[in-house]
Short mmCIF file of C-alpha atoms in Angstrom, two decimals:
data_model
loop_
_atom_site.label_atom_id
_atom_site.label_comp_id
_atom_site.label_asym_id
_atom_site.label_seq_id
_atom_site.Cartn_x
_atom_site.Cartn_y
_atom_site.Cartn_z
CA MET A 1 133.89 20.71 94.70
CA ARG A 2 136.45 21.58 91.95
CA ASP A 3 139.77 22.01 92.67
CA GLN A 4 140.78 25.82 92.84
CA LYS A 5 143.75 26.89 90.45
CA THR A 6 145.58 29.38 90.55
CA PHE A 7 147.25 31.12 87.57
CA ARG A 8 149.82 34.14 87.29
CA ASN A 9 148.26 37.21 85.64
CA GLN A 10 151.52 37.64 83.32
CA ASP A 11 150.71 33.84 82.29
CA LEU A 12 147.17 35.29 81.07
CA VAL A 13 148.32 38.09 78.76
CA LEU A 14 147.50 37.50 74.68
CA ARG A 15 150.48 37.61 73.09
CA VAL A 16 150.69 40.03 69.74
CA SER A 17 152.98 38.71 66.68
CA PRO A 18 155.94 40.72 66.25
CA SER A 19 155.76 39.99 62.84
CA VAL A 20 154.40 43.16 60.69
CA ASP A 21 154.80 43.47 57.32
CA PRO A 22 156.74 47.15 57.38
CA ALA A 23 154.80 47.97 53.70
CA ARG A 24 151.50 47.71 55.92
CA PHE A 25 152.97 49.56 59.59
CA ASP A 26 156.45 50.50 59.76
CA ILE A 27 156.69 51.54 63.86
CA THR A 28 160.62 52.28 63.19
CA LYS A 29 159.64 55.94 61.62
CA TYR A 30 157.76 56.72 65.04
CA GLU A 31 160.65 55.63 67.77
CA PRO A 32 161.86 59.16 67.62
CA PHE A 33 158.47 60.41 68.63
CA LEU A 34 158.07 57.65 71.10
CA ASP A 35 161.22 58.72 72.72
CA ALA A 36 160.55 62.17 73.11
CA LEU A 37 156.83 60.84 74.45
CA CYS A 38 157.68 58.51 76.86
CA GLY A 39 162.00 59.26 77.72
CA THR A 40 162.94 56.15 79.30
CA ARG A 41 159.66 54.63 80.06
CA GLU A 42 160.30 51.94 77.74
CA TYR A 43 157.46 49.81 79.10
CA GLN A 44 154.98 52.69 77.64
CA LYS A 45 157.27 52.31 74.10
CA GLU A 46 155.96 48.51 74.74
CA ALA A 47 152.38 48.99 75.72
CA ILE A 48 152.16 51.30 72.22
CA ARG A 49 153.99 49.03 69.92
CA THR A 50 151.81 46.25 70.77
CA VAL A 51 149.11 48.03 70.52
CA LEU A 52 149.75 49.14 67.42
CA ARG A 53 150.96 45.89 65.94
CA TYR A 54 147.59 44.20 67.21
CA LEU A 55 145.96 47.23 65.62
CA LEU A 56 147.23 47.77 62.26
CA GLY A 57 148.98 44.71 61.78
CA GLY A 58 146.46 43.59 60.01
CA ARG A 59 147.34 39.84 60.97
CA TYR A 60 143.65 40.04 63.44
CA PRO A 61 140.70 40.96 61.93
CA ASN A 62 139.49 40.54 65.61
CA LEU A 63 139.59 40.20 69.29
CA ARG A 64 138.71 36.55 69.01
CA ALA A 65 141.50 35.96 66.43
CA LEU A 66 144.21 37.17 68.62
CA ALA A 67 142.38 34.83 71.50
CA GLU A 68 141.99 31.81 69.79
CA GLU A 69 145.50 32.10 68.54
CA ASN A 70 146.72 32.23 71.88
CA PHE A 71 144.48 29.53 73.31
CA HIS A 72 146.29 26.63 70.82
CA SER A 73 149.78 28.20 71.76
CA ASN A 74 149.60 28.84 75.56
CA GLU A 75 149.49 26.33 78.02
CA THR A 76 148.18 28.22 80.75
CA LEU A 77 145.29 29.63 78.77
CA ARG A 78 144.25 25.78 78.31
CA ASP A 79 144.65 25.00 81.44
CA ARG A 80 142.66 28.17 82.52
CA TYR A 81 139.74 28.12 80.22
CA GLY A 82 139.53 24.35 79.38
CA THR A 83 138.03 25.28 75.96
CA PHE A 84 138.28 27.66 73.61
CA ALA A 85 134.40 28.62 73.59
CA GLU A 86 134.93 28.79 77.13
CA MET A 87 137.31 31.45 76.45
CA ALA A 88 135.44 33.39 74.46
CA ARG A 89 132.49 33.34 76.83
CA HIS A 90 134.78 35.48 78.62
CA LEU A 91 135.33 38.19 75.78
CA GLN A 92 133.96 41.20 76.23
CA LEU A 93 134.15 42.93 73.17
CA PRO A 94 134.84 39.26 70.42
CA ASP A 95 133.78 40.50 67.39
CA GLN A 96 136.06 44.02 67.50
CA LEU A 97 139.59 44.43 67.57
CA SER A 98 139.50 45.48 70.94
CA CYS A 99 141.58 44.52 74.06
CA SER A 100 142.84 45.91 77.47
CA VAL A 101 146.29 47.31 78.43
CA ASP A 102 147.07 46.82 82.53
CA LEU A 103 149.21 49.46 83.32
CA ALA A 104 149.97 49.89 87.11
CA THR A 105 148.35 53.27 88.71
CA ALA A 106 151.02 56.14 88.51
CA THR A 107 152.81 54.11 85.69
CA GLY A 108 151.43 57.03 83.11
CA LYS A 109 148.19 55.25 80.92
CA SER A 110 147.69 58.79 79.95
CA TYR A 111 151.16 58.95 77.53
CA VAL A 112 150.06 55.59 75.88
CA MET A 113 146.30 56.81 75.83
CA TYR A 114 148.27 59.42 73.87
CA GLY A 115 150.67 58.09 71.63
CA ILE A 116 148.56 55.38 70.62
CA ALA A 117 145.92 57.60 69.27
CA ARG A 118 148.35 59.92 67.82
CA ILE A 119 150.03 57.34 65.83
CA LEU A 120 147.17 56.12 64.47
CA LEU A 121 145.50 59.97 63.49
CA ALA A 122 149.11 59.66 62.08
CA GLU A 123 148.94 56.74 59.90
CA GLY A 124 145.26 57.69 58.56
CA ALA A 125 144.35 54.66 60.46
CA VAL A 126 141.47 56.24 62.06
CA ASP A 127 139.73 59.98 61.51
CA ARG A 128 138.97 60.85 64.74
CA VAL A 129 139.74 59.54 68.70
CA LEU A 130 137.15 59.26 71.56
CA VAL A 131 138.71 59.60 75.01
CA LEU A 132 135.90 57.99 77.58
CA CYS A 133 136.73 57.83 81.48
CA PRO A 134 134.50 57.40 84.55
CA SER A 135 134.21 61.30 86.04
CA ARG A 136 134.53 64.58 85.19
CA THR A 137 137.99 64.84 87.52
CA ILE A 138 139.63 62.36 85.37
CA GLU A 139 138.35 63.95 82.50
CA GLU A 140 139.75 67.55 83.36
CA GLY A 141 142.94 65.87 83.61
CA LEU A 142 143.03 63.62 80.94
CA LEU A 143 142.38 67.25 79.02
CA GLN A 144 144.81 69.04 80.46
CA LYS A 145 147.45 66.39 79.96
CA PHE A 146 146.18 66.07 76.30
CA ARG A 147 146.26 69.86 75.64
CA ALA A 148 149.90 70.02 76.93
CA LEU A 149 151.17 67.50 75.18
CA SER A 150 149.30 68.81 71.79
CA ALA A 151 151.29 72.30 72.56
CA ASP A 152 154.73 70.30 72.55
CA VAL A 153 155.84 71.51 68.98
CA THR A 154 158.94 68.86 69.53
CA LEU A 155 156.23 66.09 69.13
CA ARG A 156 154.72 67.50 66.22
CA ASP A 157 157.94 67.81 64.51
CA LEU A 158 159.43 63.90 64.95
CA LEU A 159 156.79 63.07 63.14
CA PRO A 160 157.04 61.55 59.86
CA GLU A 161 156.70 63.81 56.74
CA THR A 162 153.71 61.63 55.49
CA ALA A 163 151.43 61.78 58.93
CA ARG A 164 148.21 62.51 57.14
CA VAL A 165 147.51 64.85 61.13
CA ARG A 166 150.42 66.00 62.39
CA ASN A 167 148.62 67.97 65.70
CA PRO A 168 145.50 66.80 66.75
CA HIS A 169 142.95 69.09 68.62
CA ILE A 170 142.10 68.12 71.51
CA ILE A 171 138.21 68.91 72.57
CA ASN A 172 135.19 68.11 75.29
CA GLY A 173 132.14 66.57 73.97
CA SER A 174 130.37 70.49 73.51
CA GLU A 175 132.00 70.32 70.49
CA SER A 176 131.47 68.38 67.24
CA ILE A 177 134.02 65.52 66.82
CA VAL A 178 135.08 66.65 63.39
CA ASP A 179 138.05 65.20 61.65
CA GLY A 180 141.83 65.01 63.19
CA THR A 181 139.93 65.18 66.71
CA ILE A 182 140.89 64.03 70.19
CA CYS A 183 137.71 64.37 72.39
CA VAL A 184 137.94 63.99 75.58
CA GLU A 185 134.50 63.11 77.96
CA ASN A 186 133.46 60.94 80.70
CA PHE A 187 130.99 58.82 79.61
CA HIS A 188 127.99 60.34 81.04
CA ALA A 189 128.20 62.60 77.28
CA THR A 190 127.48 58.92 75.49
CA LEU A 191 123.89 58.80 77.31
CA GLU A 192 120.81 59.54 74.90
CA HIS A 193 119.45 61.92 77.17
CA VAL A 194 122.17 63.43 77.65
CA LYS A 195 123.23 67.31 75.25
CA SER A 196 126.69 66.27 73.64
CA SER A 197 127.71 66.35 70.42
CA ILE A 198 128.97 62.35 70.53
CA ARG A 199 125.89 60.49 69.34
CA ALA A 200 125.22 62.45 66.49
CA SER A 201 128.99 63.50 65.34
CA LEU A 202 129.66 59.72 65.23
CA ALA A 203 126.95 57.63 64.27
CA GLY A 204 127.99 55.87 61.28
CA LYS A 205 131.38 56.94 61.32
CA GLY A 206 132.68 53.68 64.25
CA ASP A 207 135.10 52.14 61.73
CA ARG A 208 137.15 55.35 61.26
CA THR A 209 137.34 55.90 64.86
CA LEU A 210 139.56 55.01 67.39
CA VAL A 211 137.83 54.57 71.00
CA LEU A 212 140.03 54.78 74.27
CA ASN A 213 138.21 53.26 77.79
CA ASP A 214 140.30 54.56 80.96
CA GLU A 215 139.51 52.93 84.10
CA VAL A 216 138.37 49.93 81.92
CA HIS A 217 137.20 48.11 84.47
CA HIS A 218 134.40 50.22 85.42
CA VAL A 219 132.93 48.93 81.80
CA TYR A 220 133.31 45.45 82.12
CA ASN A 221 131.80 44.86 85.88
CA ARG A 222 128.41 44.57 87.26
CA PRO A 223 127.70 47.65 88.92
CA PHE A 224 127.74 47.38 92.56
CA GLY A 225 125.11 50.47 93.96
CA GLN A 226 121.34 51.34 92.73
CA ASP A 227 122.19 54.69 92.47
CA ALA A 228 122.24 56.64 88.91
CA THR A 229 126.07 56.79 88.45
CA SER A 230 126.24 52.93 88.46
CA ARG A 231 123.34 51.99 86.57
CA SER A 232 124.49 54.24 83.95
CA LEU A 233 127.70 52.84 84.33
CA LYS A 234 125.91 49.21 82.06
CA ARG A 235 124.87 51.76 79.65
CA TRP A 236 128.63 52.51 78.71
CA LYS A 237 129.60 48.67 77.26
CA GLU A 238 125.96 48.98 75.50
CA PHE A 239 127.55 52.42 73.53
CA LEU A 240 130.44 50.63 72.59
CA LEU A 241 128.64 48.21 71.07
CA ASP A 242 126.16 49.85 69.98
CA PRO A 243 125.30 49.27 66.04
CA THR A 244 124.60 52.69 65.57
CA PHE A 245 128.02 53.59 65.14
CA GLY A 246 129.84 50.40 64.68
CA PHE A 247 133.33 50.67 66.64
CA ARG A 248 136.06 49.14 64.93
CA TYR A 249 138.76 50.07 67.48
CA VAL A 250 138.30 49.90 70.94
CA VAL A 251 141.30 49.99 73.77
CA GLY A 252 140.55 49.40 77.67
CA PHE A 253 142.95 50.65 80.03
CA SER A 254 143.11 49.94 83.63
CA GLY A 255 145.27 49.06 86.69
CA THR A 256 142.86 46.73 88.21
CA CYS A 257 141.97 44.39 84.79
CA TYR A 258 139.76 42.49 87.21
CA ILE A 259 136.31 41.02 86.37
CA GLU A 260 135.20 40.24 90.14
CA ASN A 261 137.99 37.83 90.80
CA ASP A 262 139.11 36.55 87.28
CA TYR A 263 141.79 38.83 85.10
CA PHE A 264 140.68 40.01 82.07
CA ALA A 265 140.71 37.55 79.11
CA ASP A 266 141.84 40.38 76.56
CA VAL A 267 144.78 41.63 77.89
CA VAL A 268 147.43 41.40 75.62
CA TYR A 269 150.43 44.54 77.76
CA ARG A 270 150.65 44.08 81.61
CA TYR A 271 153.66 46.23 84.10
CA SER A 272 152.63 45.57 86.99
CA LEU A 273 153.44 47.68 90.86
CA ARG A 274 155.74 45.40 91.47
CA GLU A 275 158.24 45.91 88.56
CA ALA A 276 157.38 49.60 88.15
CA ILE A 277 158.46 49.58 92.57
CA GLU A 278 161.33 47.63 91.28
CA GLN A 279 162.42 49.40 88.00
CA GLY A 280 162.42 52.66 90.25
CA PHE A 281 159.26 54.06 88.60
CA ALA A 282 157.03 54.10 91.18
CA LYS A 283 157.32 54.10 95.09
CA SER A 284 156.26 51.95 97.93
CA ILE A 285 153.52 53.17 100.13
CA ASP A 286 154.27 53.19 103.60
CA TYR A 287 151.34 52.43 105.50
CA VAL A 288 150.90 53.04 109.21
CA ALA A 289 149.71 49.43 110.63
CA GLU A 290 149.15 50.36 114.07
CA ASP A 291 148.59 53.41 116.42
CA THR A 292 148.70 53.48 119.81
CA SER A 293 146.61 57.40 119.96
CA GLN A 294 144.36 57.91 123.03
CA SER A 295 142.63 60.70 120.59
CA GLN A 296 142.17 62.06 116.75
CA HIS A 297 143.65 64.93 118.16
CA GLU A 298 146.41 62.78 119.28
CA LYS A 299 146.50 61.18 115.77
CA PHE A 300 145.96 63.95 113.65
CA GLN A 301 149.14 65.78 115.65
CA LYS A 302 151.08 62.40 114.66
CA ILE A 303 149.94 63.10 110.54
CA TYR A 304 150.76 66.76 110.30
CA ASP A 305 154.04 66.09 112.80
CA ASN A 306 155.23 63.59 110.14
CA HIS A 307 154.01 65.61 107.11
CA ARG A 308 156.00 68.47 108.13
CA GLU A 309 159.26 66.28 107.93
CA HIS A 310 158.47 65.09 104.71
CA LYS A 311 158.14 68.11 103.37
CA ASN A 312 160.92 70.99 104.64
CA ALA A 313 163.38 67.34 105.34
CA ARG A 314 163.12 64.37 102.95
CA TYR A 315 161.18 65.45 100.07
CA ARG A 316 161.85 69.03 99.74
CA LYS A 317 161.86 69.13 96.01
CA VAL A 318 158.52 67.68 95.66
CA LYS A 319 154.96 67.92 96.85
CA PRO A 320 154.51 65.09 99.93
CA LEU A 321 151.09 63.57 99.78
CA THR A 322 149.44 61.84 102.45
CA ILE A 323 146.40 59.87 102.33
CA LEU A 324 143.88 59.56 105.08
CA VAL A 325 141.38 56.73 104.11
CA THR A 326 138.05 55.87 105.48
CA ARG A 327 135.16 53.16 105.57
CA ASP A 328 132.85 55.14 103.55
CA ILE A 329 132.00 58.40 102.04
CA ALA A 330 129.76 59.06 105.28
CA ALA A 331 132.72 58.90 107.56
CA CYS A 332 135.23 60.55 104.80
CA LYS A 333 133.52 63.66 104.94
CA ARG A 334 132.72 63.30 109.02
CA LEU A 335 137.15 62.73 109.21
CA THR A 336 136.98 65.98 106.29
CA ASP A 337 135.69 68.57 108.95
CA ASP A 338 137.27 67.06 111.57
CA LEU A 339 140.92 67.41 109.84
CA ILE A 340 140.23 71.42 108.38
CA ASP A 341 139.46 72.06 112.28
CA PHE A 342 143.09 70.68 113.31
CA LEU A 343 144.51 72.27 110.77
CA ALA A 344 143.05 75.42 110.96
CA GLU A 345 143.81 75.79 114.75
CA GLN A 346 147.11 74.22 114.38
CA GLU A 347 148.21 76.67 111.48
CA SER A 348 146.57 79.67 112.96
CA ILE A 349 144.54 80.10 109.57
CA SER A 350 140.43 79.69 109.14
CA ARG A 351 138.58 76.81 107.83
CA GLU A 352 138.90 78.28 104.35
CA GLU A 353 142.57 78.01 103.82
CA ALA A 354 142.66 75.20 105.80
#
């Protein structure tokens, strides 16, 4: 039996050379913009800088070249894969300028995505940006965030005077993706049978289009179920590889960069949850490990009292969250109905209000 080896994820991250000819791309002219966009979150700025050096530095024609450079300079990668041919087998989009960014949940992936999109448009490296995500809920959140950022006059004014696109128009797939736009859509809109502007707008224009994939682990992992959503997830990657479009710039984002138990082979920047908690950008979570309640009503009462304490005393200036986790969707629906009944009775309100 082959010996099992354990590797630290941070040791598998691909290093992008910091050496970039400023005549080709000068990140320093965007530093005021990054300061305004990211504030004190230096990890967001560094994630943006790293991806931009990779995409615009001119050193790497594709992911394969970046991976090979790292394989020969990183002993851990050689120990992990043995040969570069084996490592290349794990690359998802080796012939494109593709990569992944590993940012822990709640550390602001949307700001990093927006910063990369805005600067590539300003540089004139791309004419348009397509942001794909796995659900309508995430799509609506990203649209709201991107529109708010695009309405920020300070961000616009801090871009260099030479910026080709100073303030992109934020749209979804119901509108044509013309030059100077950022289109945010769930991946279902890329399917051939779906009414959307995406396929018609981007045919033959992939070399001048940046594609950003949110929750990219959905793209690379095998679908778990047989429902329509699970089956269509497979089509997401097929869309990225489709020669009809010829996409060149493809960047993925996730807080779980794993294919089953294997860490992605194309991560160029990582900011872990542990780092976020230690640096004060994310809070640790208090789990209820044991509960001695004799009934569901008693359990709900404890949860309710704890939430009220947090709302009225400990966290008066922020919205406290209590998360109930269930085994599956059916159990979640049952628990939701029971909790609504409890809250309606406890607060003397209607079920609709609860």
